[in-house]
mmCIF file of C-alpha atoms in Angstrom:
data_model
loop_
_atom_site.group_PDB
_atom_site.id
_atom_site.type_symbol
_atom_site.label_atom_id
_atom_site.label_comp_id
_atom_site.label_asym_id
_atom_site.label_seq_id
_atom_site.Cartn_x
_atom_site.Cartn_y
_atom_site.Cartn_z
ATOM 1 C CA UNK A 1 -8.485 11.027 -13.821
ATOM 2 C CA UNK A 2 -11.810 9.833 -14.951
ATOM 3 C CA UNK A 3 -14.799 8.834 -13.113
ATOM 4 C CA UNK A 4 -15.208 5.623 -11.570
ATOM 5 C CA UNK A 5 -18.298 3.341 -12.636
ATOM 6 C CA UNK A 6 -20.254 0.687 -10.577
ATOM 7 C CA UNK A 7 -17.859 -2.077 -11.938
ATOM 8 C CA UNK A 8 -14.986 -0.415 -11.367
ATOM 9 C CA UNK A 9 -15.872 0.263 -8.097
ATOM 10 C CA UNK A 10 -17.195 -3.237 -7.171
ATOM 11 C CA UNK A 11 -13.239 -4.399 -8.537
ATOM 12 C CA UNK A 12 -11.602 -1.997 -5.965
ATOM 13 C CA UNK A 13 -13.652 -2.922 -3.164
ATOM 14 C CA UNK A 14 -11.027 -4.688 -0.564
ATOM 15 C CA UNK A 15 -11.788 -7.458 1.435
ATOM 16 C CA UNK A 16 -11.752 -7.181 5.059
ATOM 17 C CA UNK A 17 -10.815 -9.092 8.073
ATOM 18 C CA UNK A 18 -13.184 -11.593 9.624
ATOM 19 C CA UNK A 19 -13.601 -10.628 13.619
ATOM 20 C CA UNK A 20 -10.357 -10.730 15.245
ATOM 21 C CA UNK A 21 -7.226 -10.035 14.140
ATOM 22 C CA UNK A 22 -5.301 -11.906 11.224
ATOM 23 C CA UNK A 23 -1.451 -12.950 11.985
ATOM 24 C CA UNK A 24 1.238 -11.965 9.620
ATOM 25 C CA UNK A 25 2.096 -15.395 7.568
ATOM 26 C CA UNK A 26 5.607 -15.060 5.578
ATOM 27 C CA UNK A 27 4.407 -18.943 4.052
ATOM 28 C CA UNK A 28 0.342 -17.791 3.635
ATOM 29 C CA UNK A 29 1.795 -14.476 1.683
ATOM 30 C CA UNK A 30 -0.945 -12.754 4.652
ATOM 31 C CA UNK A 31 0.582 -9.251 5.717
ATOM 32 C CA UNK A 32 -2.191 -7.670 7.465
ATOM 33 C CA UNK A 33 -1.724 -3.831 8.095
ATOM 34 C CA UNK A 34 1.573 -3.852 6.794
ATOM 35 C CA UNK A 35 3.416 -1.952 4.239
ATOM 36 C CA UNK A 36 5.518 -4.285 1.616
ATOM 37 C CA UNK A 37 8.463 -4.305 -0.068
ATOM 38 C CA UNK A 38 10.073 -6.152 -3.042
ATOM 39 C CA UNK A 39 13.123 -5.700 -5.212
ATOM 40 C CA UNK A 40 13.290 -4.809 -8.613
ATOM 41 C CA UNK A 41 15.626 -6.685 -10.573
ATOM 42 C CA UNK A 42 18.725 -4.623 -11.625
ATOM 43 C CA UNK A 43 17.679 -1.473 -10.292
ATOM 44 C CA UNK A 44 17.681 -2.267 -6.495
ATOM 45 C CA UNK A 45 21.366 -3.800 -7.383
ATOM 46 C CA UNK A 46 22.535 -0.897 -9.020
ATOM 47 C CA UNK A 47 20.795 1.441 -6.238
ATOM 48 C CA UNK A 48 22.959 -0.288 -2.976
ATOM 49 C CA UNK A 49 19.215 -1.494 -2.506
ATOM 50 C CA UNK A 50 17.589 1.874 -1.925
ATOM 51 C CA UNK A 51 15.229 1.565 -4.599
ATOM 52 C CA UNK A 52 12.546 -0.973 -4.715
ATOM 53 C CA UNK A 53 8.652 -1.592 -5.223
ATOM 54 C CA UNK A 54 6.228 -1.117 -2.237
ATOM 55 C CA UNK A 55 2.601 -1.442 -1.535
ATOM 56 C CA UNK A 56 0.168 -1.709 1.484
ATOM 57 C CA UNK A 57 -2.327 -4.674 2.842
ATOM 58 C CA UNK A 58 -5.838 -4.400 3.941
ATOM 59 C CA UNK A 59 -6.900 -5.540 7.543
ATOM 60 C CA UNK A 60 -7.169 -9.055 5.534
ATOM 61 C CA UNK A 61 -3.432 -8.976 4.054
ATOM 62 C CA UNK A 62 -4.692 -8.438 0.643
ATOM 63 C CA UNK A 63 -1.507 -6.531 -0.978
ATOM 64 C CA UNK A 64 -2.384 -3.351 -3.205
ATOM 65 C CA UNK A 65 0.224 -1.993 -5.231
ATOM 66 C CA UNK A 66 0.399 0.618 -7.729
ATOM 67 C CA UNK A 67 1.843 -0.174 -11.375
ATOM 68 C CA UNK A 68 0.428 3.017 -13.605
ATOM 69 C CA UNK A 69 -2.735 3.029 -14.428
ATOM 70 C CA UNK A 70 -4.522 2.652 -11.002
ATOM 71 C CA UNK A 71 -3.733 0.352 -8.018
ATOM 72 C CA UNK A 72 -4.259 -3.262 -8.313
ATOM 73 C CA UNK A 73 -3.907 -6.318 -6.240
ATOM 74 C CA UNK A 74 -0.860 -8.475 -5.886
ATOM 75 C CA UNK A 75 -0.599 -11.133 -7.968
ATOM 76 C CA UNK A 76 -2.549 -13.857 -7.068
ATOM 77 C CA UNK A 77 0.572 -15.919 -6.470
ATOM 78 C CA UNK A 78 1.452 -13.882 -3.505
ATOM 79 C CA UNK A 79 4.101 -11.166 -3.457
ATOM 80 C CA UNK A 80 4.598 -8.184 -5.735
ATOM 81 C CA UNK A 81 4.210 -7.806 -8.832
ATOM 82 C CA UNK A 82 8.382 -8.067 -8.737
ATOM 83 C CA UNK A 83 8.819 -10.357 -6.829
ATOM 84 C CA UNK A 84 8.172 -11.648 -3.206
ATOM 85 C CA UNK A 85 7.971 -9.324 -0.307
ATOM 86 C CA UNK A 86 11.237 -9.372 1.068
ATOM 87 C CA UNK A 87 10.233 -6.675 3.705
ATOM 88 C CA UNK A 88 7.568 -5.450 5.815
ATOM 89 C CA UNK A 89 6.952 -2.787 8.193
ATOM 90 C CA UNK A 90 3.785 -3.524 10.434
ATOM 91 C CA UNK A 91 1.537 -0.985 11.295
ATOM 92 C CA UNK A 92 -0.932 -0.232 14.020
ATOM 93 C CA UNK A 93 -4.349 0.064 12.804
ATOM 94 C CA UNK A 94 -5.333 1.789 15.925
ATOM 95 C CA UNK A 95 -3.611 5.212 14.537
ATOM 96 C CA UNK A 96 -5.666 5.535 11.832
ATOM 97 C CA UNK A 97 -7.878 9.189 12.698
ATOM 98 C CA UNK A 98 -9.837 9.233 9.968
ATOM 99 C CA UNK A 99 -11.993 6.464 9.013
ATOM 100 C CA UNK A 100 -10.472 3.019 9.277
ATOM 101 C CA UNK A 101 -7.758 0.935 7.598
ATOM 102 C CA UNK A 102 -9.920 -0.326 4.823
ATOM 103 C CA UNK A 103 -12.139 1.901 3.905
ATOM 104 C CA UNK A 104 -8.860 4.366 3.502
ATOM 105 C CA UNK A 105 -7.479 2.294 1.377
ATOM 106 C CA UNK A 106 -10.536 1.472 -0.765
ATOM 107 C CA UNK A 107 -10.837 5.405 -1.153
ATOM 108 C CA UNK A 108 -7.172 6.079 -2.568
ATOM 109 C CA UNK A 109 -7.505 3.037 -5.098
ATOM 110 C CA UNK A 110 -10.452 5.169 -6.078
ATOM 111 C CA UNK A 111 -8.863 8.271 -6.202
ATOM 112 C CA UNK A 112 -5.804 6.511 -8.256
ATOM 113 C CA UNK A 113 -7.840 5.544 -10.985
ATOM 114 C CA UNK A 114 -6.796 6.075 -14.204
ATOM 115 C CA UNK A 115 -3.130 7.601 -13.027
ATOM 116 C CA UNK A 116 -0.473 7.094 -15.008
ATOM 117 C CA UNK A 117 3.372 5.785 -13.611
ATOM 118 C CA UNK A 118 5.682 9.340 -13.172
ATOM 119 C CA UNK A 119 8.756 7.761 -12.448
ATOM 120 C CA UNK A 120 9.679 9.546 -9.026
ATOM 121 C CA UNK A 121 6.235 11.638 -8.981
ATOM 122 C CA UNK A 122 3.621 9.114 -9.424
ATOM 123 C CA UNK A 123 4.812 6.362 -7.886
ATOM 124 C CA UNK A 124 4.017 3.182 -5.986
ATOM 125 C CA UNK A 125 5.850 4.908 -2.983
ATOM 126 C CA UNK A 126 3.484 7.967 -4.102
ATOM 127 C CA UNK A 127 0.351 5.558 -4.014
ATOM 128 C CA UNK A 128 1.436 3.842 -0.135
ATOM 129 C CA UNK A 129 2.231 7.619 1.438
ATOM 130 C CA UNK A 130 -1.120 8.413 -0.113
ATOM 131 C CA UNK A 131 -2.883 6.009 1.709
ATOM 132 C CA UNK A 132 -1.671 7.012 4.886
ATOM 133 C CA UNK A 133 -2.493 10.621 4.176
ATOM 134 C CA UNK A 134 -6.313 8.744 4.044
ATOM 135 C CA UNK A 135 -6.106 7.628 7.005
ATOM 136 C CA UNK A 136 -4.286 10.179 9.172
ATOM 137 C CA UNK A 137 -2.153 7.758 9.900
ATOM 138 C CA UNK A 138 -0.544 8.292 13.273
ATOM 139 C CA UNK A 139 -1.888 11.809 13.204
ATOM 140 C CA UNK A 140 0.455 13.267 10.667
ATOM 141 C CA UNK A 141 -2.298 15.351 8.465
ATOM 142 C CA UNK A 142 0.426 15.163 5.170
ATOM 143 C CA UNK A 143 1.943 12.330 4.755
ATOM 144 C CA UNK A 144 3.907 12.228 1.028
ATOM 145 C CA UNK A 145 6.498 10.105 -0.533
ATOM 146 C CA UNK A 146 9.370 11.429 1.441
ATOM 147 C CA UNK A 147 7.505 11.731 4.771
ATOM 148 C CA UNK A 148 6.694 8.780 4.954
ATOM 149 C CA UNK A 149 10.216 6.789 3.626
ATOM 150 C CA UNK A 150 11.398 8.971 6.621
ATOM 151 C CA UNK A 151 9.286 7.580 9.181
ATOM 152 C CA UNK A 152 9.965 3.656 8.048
ATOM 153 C CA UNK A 153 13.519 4.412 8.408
ATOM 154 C CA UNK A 154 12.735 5.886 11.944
ATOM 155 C CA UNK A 155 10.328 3.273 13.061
#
């Protein structure tokens, strides 16, 4: 991965919350501290929906997802860049231990600059689990791919 410039970095800055917090809107596409899930046409069919496309809001419900080449935004007509989220697991931004929700998130998008797509390496599930490492989420100190599919199927 290369290094990041001043532009770059001004495009992966996140936006974050005004003072209080934001509701989850299903009809504003606003999914504040919540991870996101969409289908991907054919392959969630032909998986018995196990396999789908994920990615994780700031404190201001701006989704980031990761498509190869670095994490971007959501599309600016709401959703994924598959289609619309279908699911969402809200989290608690109170068990982040290291730093806060944002700034967490702002660092991985960093970090994922430049990174190619490796099928079931590099992923977007990669890019989400990676996020929460960030953080600490929850006090787990190495949260992966797998980890962290296990814990949304527990919580």
């Amino acid at each position: 991965s290369r290094g990041v410039d001043d532009e770059e970095i001004e495009r992966c800055q996140v936006q974050s919350a005004p003072p209080g917090r934001l509701e989850i809107s299903k009809d504003n596409d606003c999914w504040p501290y919540c991870i996101v899930w969409t289908w991907i046409p054919g392959c969630t069919q032909c998986s018995a929906g196990v396999i789908g496309h994920m990615g994780i809001a700031t404190s201001s419900g701006q989704i980031w997802e990761f498509m190869g080449m670095g994490a971007q935004r959501g599309p600016a007509e709401g959703g994924l860049a598959f289609g619309p989220v279908i699911r969402y697991l809200p989290l608690n931004p109170r068990l982040v231990r290291r730093g806060n929700w944002d700034e967490c998130i702002e660092e991985t998008i960093k970090k994922w600059h430049g990174t190619m797509h490796g099928a079931c390496v590099s992923n977007c599930h990669s890019f989400v689990a990676d996020c929460l490492h960030e953080m600490r989420y929850a006090g787990i100190p190495c949260w992966t791919w797998l980890s962290y599919i296990l814990a949304v199927w527990v919580w």
